[in-house]
Coordinates of C-alpha atoms and ligand atoms in Angstrom, one line a residue:
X109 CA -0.1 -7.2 25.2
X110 CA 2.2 -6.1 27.7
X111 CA 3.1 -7.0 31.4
X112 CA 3.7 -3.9 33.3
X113 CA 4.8 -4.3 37.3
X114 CA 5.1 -1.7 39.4
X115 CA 5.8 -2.8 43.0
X116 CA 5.1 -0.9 45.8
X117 CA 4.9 3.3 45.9
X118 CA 8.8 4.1 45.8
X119 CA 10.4 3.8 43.9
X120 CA 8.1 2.6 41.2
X121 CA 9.6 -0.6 39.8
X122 CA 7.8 -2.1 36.5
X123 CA 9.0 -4.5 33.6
X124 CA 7.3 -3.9 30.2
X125 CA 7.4 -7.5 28.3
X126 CA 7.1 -8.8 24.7
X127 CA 7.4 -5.2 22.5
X128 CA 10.6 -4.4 24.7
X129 CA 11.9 -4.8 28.2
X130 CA 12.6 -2.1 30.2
X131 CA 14.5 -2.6 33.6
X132 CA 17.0 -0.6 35.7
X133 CA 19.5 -2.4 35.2
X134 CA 19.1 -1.7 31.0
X135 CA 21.2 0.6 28.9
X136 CA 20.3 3.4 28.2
X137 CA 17.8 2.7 31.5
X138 CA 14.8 4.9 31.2
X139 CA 14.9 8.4 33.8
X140 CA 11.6 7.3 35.5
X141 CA 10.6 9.6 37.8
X142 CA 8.2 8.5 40.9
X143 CA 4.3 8.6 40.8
X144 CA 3.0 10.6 43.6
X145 CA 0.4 8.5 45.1
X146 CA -2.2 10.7 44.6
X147 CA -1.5 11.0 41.3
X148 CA -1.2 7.0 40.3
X149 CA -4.4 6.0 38.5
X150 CA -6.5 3.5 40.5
X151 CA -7.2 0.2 38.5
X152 CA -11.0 0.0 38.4
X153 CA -12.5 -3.4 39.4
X154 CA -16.0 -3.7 37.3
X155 CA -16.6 -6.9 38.6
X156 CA -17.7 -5.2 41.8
X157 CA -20.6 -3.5 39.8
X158 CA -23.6 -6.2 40.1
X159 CA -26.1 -4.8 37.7
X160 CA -24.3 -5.9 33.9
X161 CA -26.3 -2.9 32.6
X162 CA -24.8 -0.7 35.3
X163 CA -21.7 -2.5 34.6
X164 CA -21.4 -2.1 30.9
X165 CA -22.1 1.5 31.1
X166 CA -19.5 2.2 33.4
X167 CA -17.3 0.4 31.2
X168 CA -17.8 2.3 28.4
X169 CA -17.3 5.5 30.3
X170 CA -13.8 4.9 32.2
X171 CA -12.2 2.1 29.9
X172 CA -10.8 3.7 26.6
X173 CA -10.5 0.0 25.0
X174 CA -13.1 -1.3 25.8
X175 CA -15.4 1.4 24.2
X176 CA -13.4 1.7 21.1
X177 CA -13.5 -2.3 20.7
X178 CA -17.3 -1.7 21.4
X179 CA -17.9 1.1 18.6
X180 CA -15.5 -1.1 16.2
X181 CA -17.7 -4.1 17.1
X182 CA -21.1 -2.1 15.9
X183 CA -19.5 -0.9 12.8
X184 CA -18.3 -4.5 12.2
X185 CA -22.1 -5.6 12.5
X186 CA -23.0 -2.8 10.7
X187 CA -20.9 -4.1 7.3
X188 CA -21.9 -7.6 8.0
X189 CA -25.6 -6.5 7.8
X190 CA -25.3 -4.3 4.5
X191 CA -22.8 -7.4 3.2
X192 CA -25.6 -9.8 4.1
X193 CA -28.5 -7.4 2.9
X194 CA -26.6 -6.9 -0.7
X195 CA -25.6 -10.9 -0.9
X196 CA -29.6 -11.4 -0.9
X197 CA -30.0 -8.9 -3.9
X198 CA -27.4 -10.7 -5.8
X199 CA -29.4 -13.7 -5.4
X200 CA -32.2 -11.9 -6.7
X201 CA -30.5 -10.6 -9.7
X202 CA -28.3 -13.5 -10.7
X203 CA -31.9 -15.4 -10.1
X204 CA -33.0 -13.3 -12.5
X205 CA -35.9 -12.6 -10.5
X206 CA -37.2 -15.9 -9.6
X207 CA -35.7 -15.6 -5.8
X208 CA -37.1 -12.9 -3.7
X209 CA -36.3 -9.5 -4.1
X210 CA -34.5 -7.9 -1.7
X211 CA -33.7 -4.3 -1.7
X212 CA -29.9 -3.0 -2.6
X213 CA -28.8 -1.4 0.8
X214 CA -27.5 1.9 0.2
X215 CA -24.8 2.0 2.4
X216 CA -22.9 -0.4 -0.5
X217 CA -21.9 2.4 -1.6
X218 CA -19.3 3.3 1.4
X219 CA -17.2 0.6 -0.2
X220 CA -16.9 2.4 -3.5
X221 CA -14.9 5.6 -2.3
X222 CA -13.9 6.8 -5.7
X223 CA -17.2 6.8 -7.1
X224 CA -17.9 8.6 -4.1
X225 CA -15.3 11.1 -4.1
X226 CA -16.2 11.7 -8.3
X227 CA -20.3 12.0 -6.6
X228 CA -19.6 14.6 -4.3
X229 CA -16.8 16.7 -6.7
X230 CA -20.0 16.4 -9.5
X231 CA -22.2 17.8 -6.6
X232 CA -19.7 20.8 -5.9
X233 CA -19.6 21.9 -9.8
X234 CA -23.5 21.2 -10.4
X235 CA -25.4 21.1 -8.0
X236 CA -27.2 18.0 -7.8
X237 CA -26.4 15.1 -6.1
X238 CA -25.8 12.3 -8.5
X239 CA -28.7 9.4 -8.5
X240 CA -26.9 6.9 -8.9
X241 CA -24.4 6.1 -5.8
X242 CA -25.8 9.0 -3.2
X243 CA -25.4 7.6 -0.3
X244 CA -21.5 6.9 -1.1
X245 CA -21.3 10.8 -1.1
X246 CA -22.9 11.3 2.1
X247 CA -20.7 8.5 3.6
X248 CA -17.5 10.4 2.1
X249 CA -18.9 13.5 4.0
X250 CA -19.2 11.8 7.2
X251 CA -15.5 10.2 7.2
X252 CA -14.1 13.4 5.8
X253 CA -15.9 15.5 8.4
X254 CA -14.5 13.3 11.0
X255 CA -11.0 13.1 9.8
X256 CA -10.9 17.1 10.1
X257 CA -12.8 16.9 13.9
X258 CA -11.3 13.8 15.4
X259 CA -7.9 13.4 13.7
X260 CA -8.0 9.2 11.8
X261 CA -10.4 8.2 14.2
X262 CA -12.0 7.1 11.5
X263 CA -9.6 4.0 11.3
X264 CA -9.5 3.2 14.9
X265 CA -13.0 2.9 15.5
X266 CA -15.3 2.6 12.9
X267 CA -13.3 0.8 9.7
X268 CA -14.2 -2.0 9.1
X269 CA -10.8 -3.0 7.4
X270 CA -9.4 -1.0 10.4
X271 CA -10.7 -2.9 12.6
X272 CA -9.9 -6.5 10.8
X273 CA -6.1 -5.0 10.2
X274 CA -5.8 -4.8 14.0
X275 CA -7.2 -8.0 14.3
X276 CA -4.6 -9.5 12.3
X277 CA -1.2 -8.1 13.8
X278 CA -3.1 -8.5 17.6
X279 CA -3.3 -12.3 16.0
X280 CA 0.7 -12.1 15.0
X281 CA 1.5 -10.9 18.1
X282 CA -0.4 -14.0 19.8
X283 CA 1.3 -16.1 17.7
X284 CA 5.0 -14.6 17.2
X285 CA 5.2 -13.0 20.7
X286 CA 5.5 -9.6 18.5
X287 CA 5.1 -7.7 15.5
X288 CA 7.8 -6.4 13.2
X289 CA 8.8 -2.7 13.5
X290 CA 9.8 -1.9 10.5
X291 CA 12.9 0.7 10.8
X292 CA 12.8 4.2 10.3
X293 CA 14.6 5.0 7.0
X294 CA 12.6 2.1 5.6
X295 CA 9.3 2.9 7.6
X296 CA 9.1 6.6 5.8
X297 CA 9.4 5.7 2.1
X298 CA 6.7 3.1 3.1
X299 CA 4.5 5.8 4.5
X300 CA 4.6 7.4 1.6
X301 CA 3.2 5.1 -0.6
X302 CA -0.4 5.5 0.4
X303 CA 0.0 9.4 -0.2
X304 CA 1.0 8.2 -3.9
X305 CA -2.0 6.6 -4.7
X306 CA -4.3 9.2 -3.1
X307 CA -2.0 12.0 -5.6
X308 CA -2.7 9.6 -8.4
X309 CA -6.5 9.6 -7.8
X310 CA -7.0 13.1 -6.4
X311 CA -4.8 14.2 -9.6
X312 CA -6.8 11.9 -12.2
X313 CA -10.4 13.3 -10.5
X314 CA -10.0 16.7 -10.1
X315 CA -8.8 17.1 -13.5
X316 CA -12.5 15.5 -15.1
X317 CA -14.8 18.1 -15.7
X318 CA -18.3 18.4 -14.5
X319 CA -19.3 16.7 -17.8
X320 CA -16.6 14.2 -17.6
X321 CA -17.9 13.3 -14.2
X322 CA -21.7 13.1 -15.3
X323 CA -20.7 10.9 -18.2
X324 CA -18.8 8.6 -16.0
X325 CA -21.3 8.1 -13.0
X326 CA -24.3 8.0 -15.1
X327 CA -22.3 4.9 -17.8
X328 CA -23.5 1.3 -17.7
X329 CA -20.3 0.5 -15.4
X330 CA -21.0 2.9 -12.9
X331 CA -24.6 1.6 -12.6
X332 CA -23.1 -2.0 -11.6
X333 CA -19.9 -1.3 -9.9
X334 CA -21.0 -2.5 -6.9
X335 CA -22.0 -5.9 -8.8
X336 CA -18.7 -6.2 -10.1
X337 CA -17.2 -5.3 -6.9
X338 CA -19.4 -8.5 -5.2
X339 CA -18.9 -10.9 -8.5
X340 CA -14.7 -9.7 -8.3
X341 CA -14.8 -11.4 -4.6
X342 CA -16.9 -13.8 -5.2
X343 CA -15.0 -15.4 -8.0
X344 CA -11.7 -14.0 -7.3
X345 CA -8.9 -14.5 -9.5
X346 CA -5.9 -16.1 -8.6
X347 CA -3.5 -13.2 -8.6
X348 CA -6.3 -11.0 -6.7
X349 CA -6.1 -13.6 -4.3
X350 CA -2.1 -13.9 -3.8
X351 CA -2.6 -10.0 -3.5
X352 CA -4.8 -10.6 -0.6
X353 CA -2.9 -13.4 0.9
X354 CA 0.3 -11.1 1.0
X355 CA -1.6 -7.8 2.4
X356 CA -3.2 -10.3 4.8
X357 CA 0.2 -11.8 5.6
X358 CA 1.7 -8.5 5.7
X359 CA -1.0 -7.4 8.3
X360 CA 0.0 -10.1 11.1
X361 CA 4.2 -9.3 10.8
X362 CA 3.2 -5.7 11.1
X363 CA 0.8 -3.6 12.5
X364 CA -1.4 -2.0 10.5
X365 CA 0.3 -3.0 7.3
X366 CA -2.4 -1.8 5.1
X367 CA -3.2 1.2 6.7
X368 CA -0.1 2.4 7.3
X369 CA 1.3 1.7 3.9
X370 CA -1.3 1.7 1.2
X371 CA -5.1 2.7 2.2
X372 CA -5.3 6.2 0.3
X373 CA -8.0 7.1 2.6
X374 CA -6.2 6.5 6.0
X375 CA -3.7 9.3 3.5
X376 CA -6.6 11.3 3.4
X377 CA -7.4 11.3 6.9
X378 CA -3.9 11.9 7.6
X379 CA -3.4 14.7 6.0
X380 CA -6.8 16.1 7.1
X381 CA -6.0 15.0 10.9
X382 CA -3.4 18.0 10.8
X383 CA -6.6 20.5 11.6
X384 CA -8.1 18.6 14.1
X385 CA -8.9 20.7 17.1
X386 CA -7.9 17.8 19.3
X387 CA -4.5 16.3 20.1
X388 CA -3.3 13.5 22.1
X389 CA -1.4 15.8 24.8
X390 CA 1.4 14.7 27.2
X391 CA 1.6 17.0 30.7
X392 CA 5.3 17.2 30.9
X393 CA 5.4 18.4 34.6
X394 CA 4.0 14.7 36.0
X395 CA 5.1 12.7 33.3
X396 CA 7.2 10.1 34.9
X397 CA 9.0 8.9 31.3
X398 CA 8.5 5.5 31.8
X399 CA 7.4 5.3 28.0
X400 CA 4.5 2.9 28.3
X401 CA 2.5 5.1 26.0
X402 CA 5.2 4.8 23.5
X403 CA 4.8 0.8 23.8
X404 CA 1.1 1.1 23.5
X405 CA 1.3 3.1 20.3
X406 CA 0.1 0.8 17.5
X407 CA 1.6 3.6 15.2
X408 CA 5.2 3.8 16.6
X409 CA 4.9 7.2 17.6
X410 CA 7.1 8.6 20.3
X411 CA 4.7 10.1 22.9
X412 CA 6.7 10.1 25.9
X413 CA 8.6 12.2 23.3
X414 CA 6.6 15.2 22.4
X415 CA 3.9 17.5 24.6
X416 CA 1.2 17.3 21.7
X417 CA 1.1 14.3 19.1
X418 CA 1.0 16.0 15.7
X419 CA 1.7 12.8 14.0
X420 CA -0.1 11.7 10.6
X421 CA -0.6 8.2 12.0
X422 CA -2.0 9.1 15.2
X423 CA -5.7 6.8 14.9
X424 CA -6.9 8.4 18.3
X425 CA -7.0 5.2 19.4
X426 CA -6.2 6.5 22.9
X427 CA -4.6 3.5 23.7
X428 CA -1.1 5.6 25.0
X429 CA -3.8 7.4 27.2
X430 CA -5.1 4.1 28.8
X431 CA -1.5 2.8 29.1
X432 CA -0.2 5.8 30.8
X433 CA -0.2 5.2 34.8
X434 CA 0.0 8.7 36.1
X435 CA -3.6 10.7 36.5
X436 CA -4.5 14.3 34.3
X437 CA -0.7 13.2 32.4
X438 CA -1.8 11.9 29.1
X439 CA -5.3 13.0 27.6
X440 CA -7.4 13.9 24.5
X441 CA -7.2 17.9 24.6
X442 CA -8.9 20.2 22.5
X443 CA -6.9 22.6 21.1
X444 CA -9.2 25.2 20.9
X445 CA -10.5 25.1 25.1
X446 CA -7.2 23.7 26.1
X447 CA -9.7 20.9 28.2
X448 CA -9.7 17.6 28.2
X449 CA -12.2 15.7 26.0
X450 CA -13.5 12.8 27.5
X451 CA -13.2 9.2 25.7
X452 CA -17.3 8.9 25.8
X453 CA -17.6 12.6 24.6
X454 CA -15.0 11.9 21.7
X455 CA -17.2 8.8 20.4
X456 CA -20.1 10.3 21.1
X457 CA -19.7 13.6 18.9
X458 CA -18.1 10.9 16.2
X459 CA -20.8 8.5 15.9
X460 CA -23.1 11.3 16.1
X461 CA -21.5 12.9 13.4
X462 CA -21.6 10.2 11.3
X463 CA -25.3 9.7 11.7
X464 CA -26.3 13.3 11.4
X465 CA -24.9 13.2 7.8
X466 CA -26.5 10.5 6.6
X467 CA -29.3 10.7 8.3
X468 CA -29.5 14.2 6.0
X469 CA -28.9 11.9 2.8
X470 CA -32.1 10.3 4.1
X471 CA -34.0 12.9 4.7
X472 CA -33.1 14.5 1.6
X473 CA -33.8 11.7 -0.3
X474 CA -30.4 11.6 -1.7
X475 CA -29.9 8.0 0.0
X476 CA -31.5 5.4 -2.1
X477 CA -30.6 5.1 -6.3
X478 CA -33.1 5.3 -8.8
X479 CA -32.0 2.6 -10.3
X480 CA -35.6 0.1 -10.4
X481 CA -36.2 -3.2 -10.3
X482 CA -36.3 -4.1 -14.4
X483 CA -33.0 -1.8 -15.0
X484 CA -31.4 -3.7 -12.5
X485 CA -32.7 -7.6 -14.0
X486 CA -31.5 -5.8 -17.5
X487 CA -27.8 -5.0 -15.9
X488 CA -27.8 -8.7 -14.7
X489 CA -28.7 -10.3 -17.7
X490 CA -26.1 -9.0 -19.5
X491 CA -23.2 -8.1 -16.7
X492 CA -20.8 -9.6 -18.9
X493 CA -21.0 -7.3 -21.9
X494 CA -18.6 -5.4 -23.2
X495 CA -20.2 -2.5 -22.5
X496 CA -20.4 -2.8 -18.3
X497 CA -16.0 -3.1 -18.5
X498 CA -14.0 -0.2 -18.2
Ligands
SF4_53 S1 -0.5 8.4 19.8 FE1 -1.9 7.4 21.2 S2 -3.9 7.8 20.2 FE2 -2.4 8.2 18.6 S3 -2.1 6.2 17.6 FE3 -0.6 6.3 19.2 S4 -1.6 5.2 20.9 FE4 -3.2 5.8 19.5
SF4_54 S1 2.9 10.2 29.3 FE1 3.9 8.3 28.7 S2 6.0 8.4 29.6 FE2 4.7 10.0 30.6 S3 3.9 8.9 32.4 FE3 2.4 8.7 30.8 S4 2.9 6.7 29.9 FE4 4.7 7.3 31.1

């Protein structure tokens, strides 16, 4: 992405290209400060690791990226697996039971987060966990839970729409040499938007009562909004599709368009990430302001800027942290122990998160519907009926 130099131990001389360039001879030049040499972070050479087990292990432990991109990639697998799994139902039901039956995989229901958020507020005021989309309220737990632990992680390393937005503007930057920064009195309004729609469903939820809710998730749609969801893709109208195109065009100019902008649950996590007991922090004392985390920053945050980012976009992606060249200077802190908390640690107590809770929903029970077999053939036959709109 960038092509930093730095020539020699004094003074440190580097050039930052394609998101700006930074020399000495710029105005306003950047104060950089020299990096002790015991304090300049050693580039690791992998390659010199024979064993590719070894070697992949050690990877994941001292390269940020390359363990994030890892987790991302799982997660990535994981969808395509459910999507694959849930394709082969559809087949089944739009067969009308002549093809084989596979079995609806729960985990469908992470892609239906309002029915999820209605589950687990009809969970709160009853009791009972609802029977028809459980697992989407455990899933809603898990991302929830890690939004208040590990800031938006969330986004950075496990979203699947995360993980194809940074795809696209990584592509844009390939193509266009950068992405669009979208300026600051524009950039906040923009922001904004996503917190909007979150209001407007937050507002229209809460306000159901526990009745209300049981009506809803129980009602023929609710048993087939996941169908709908596949059959809306899988003949997708013309203005859903422009929709798309322009999100997906939007994406490559700028970074994280959708994310940034729109997803009400990257608002969520947002606002959540403000009680996260760990913070991206910046050691003032060593800091040698050469503002390469800045340029690293997917979210435009200005961490050369601050001592702790406190920012609503931060994804705890940690790439400012692998960008900065100066040891113990830029690091995942807890707020709580005031220590560092290394990468592997962070992912480890996410993912394991995430698998604790629905690994409960399993073991509870509360993973699979009770929807059978001939209710679901019924719902197929007649998926177009009035009755299955709302
Ligand atoms: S501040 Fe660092 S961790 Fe947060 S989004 Fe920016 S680069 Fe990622
Ligand atoms: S914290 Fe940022 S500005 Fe300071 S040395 Fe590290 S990368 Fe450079």
């Amino acid at each position: 992405m960038n092509t930093n130099q730095f020539t020699g131990s004094s003074p440190v001389v580097f050039e930052i290209k394609n998101n700006r360039i930074h020399t000495f001879t710029e105005k306003p030049a950047p104060r950089v400060k020299k990096i002790p040499p015991d304090l300049r972070k050693k580039k690791i050479d992998f390659s010199s690791e024979p064993n590719i087990i070894k070697r992949f292990v050690w990877r994941l432990k001292e390269d940020h990226q390359f363990l994030r991109s890892t987790v991302q990639l799982a997660f990535v697998l994981l969808c395509i697996w459910i999507g694959f799994e849930f394709h082969l139902f559809m087949k089944w039901g739009m067969s009308g039971g002549e093809s084989a039956f596979v079995e609806r995989p729960p985990g469908v229901d992470g892609f239906l987060p309002i029915a999820s958020l209605m589950g687990l507020l009809h969970w709160l005021y009853t009791g009972t966990v609802n029977t028809i989309h459980p697992a989407g309220v455990f899933i809603f737990i898990a991302i929830v839970g890690i939004g208040l632990l590990f800031k938006k992680a969330f986004c950075s390393w496990m979203c699947p729409v995360g993980t194809l937005s940074e795809s696209l503007w990584m592509l844009g930057q390939k193509i266009f040499g950068r992405n669009i920064t979208v300026p600051r009195w524009l950039d906040y309004p923009l922001r904004s938007l996503k917190y909007l729609i979150l209001a407007f469903f937050v507002w229209t939820i809460f306000g159901m009562s526990a009745r209300v809710l049981e009506t809803f998730l129980y009602s023929p749609y609710a048993r087939v909004s996941d169908i709908k969801m596949f059959l809306f893709f899988a003949d997708i109208s013309n203005f859903a599709l422009t929709v798309l195109l322009i999100l997906i065009i939007g994406s490559v100019i700028i970074k994280n368009f959708w994310c940034r902008f729109l997803c009400p649950y990257g608002a969520l996590l947002g606002a959540l990430s403000w009680f996260s007991p760990v913070k991206i922090a910046r050691n003032k004392s060593t800091c040698i302001d050469c503002e390469l985390c800045t340029v690293a920053c997917p979210s435009n945050i200005k961490v050369h800027k601050v001592n702790k980012v406190h920012s609503d976009e931060c994804m705890a992606c940690m790439s400012c942290v692998q960008a900065c060249p100066v040891k113990n200077t830029l690091e995942m802190k807890s707020t709580v122990t005031y220590t560092r908390v290394p990468n592997i640690v962070f992912a480890s107590l996410m993912i394991g998160l995430f698998v604790a809770i629905t690994g409960l929903a399993m073991l509870m029970g509360a993973w699979q519907n009770d929807i059978s077999k001939e209710e679901y053939l019924r719902h197929f036959e007649n998926i177009n009926a009035p009755m299955y709109d709302h």
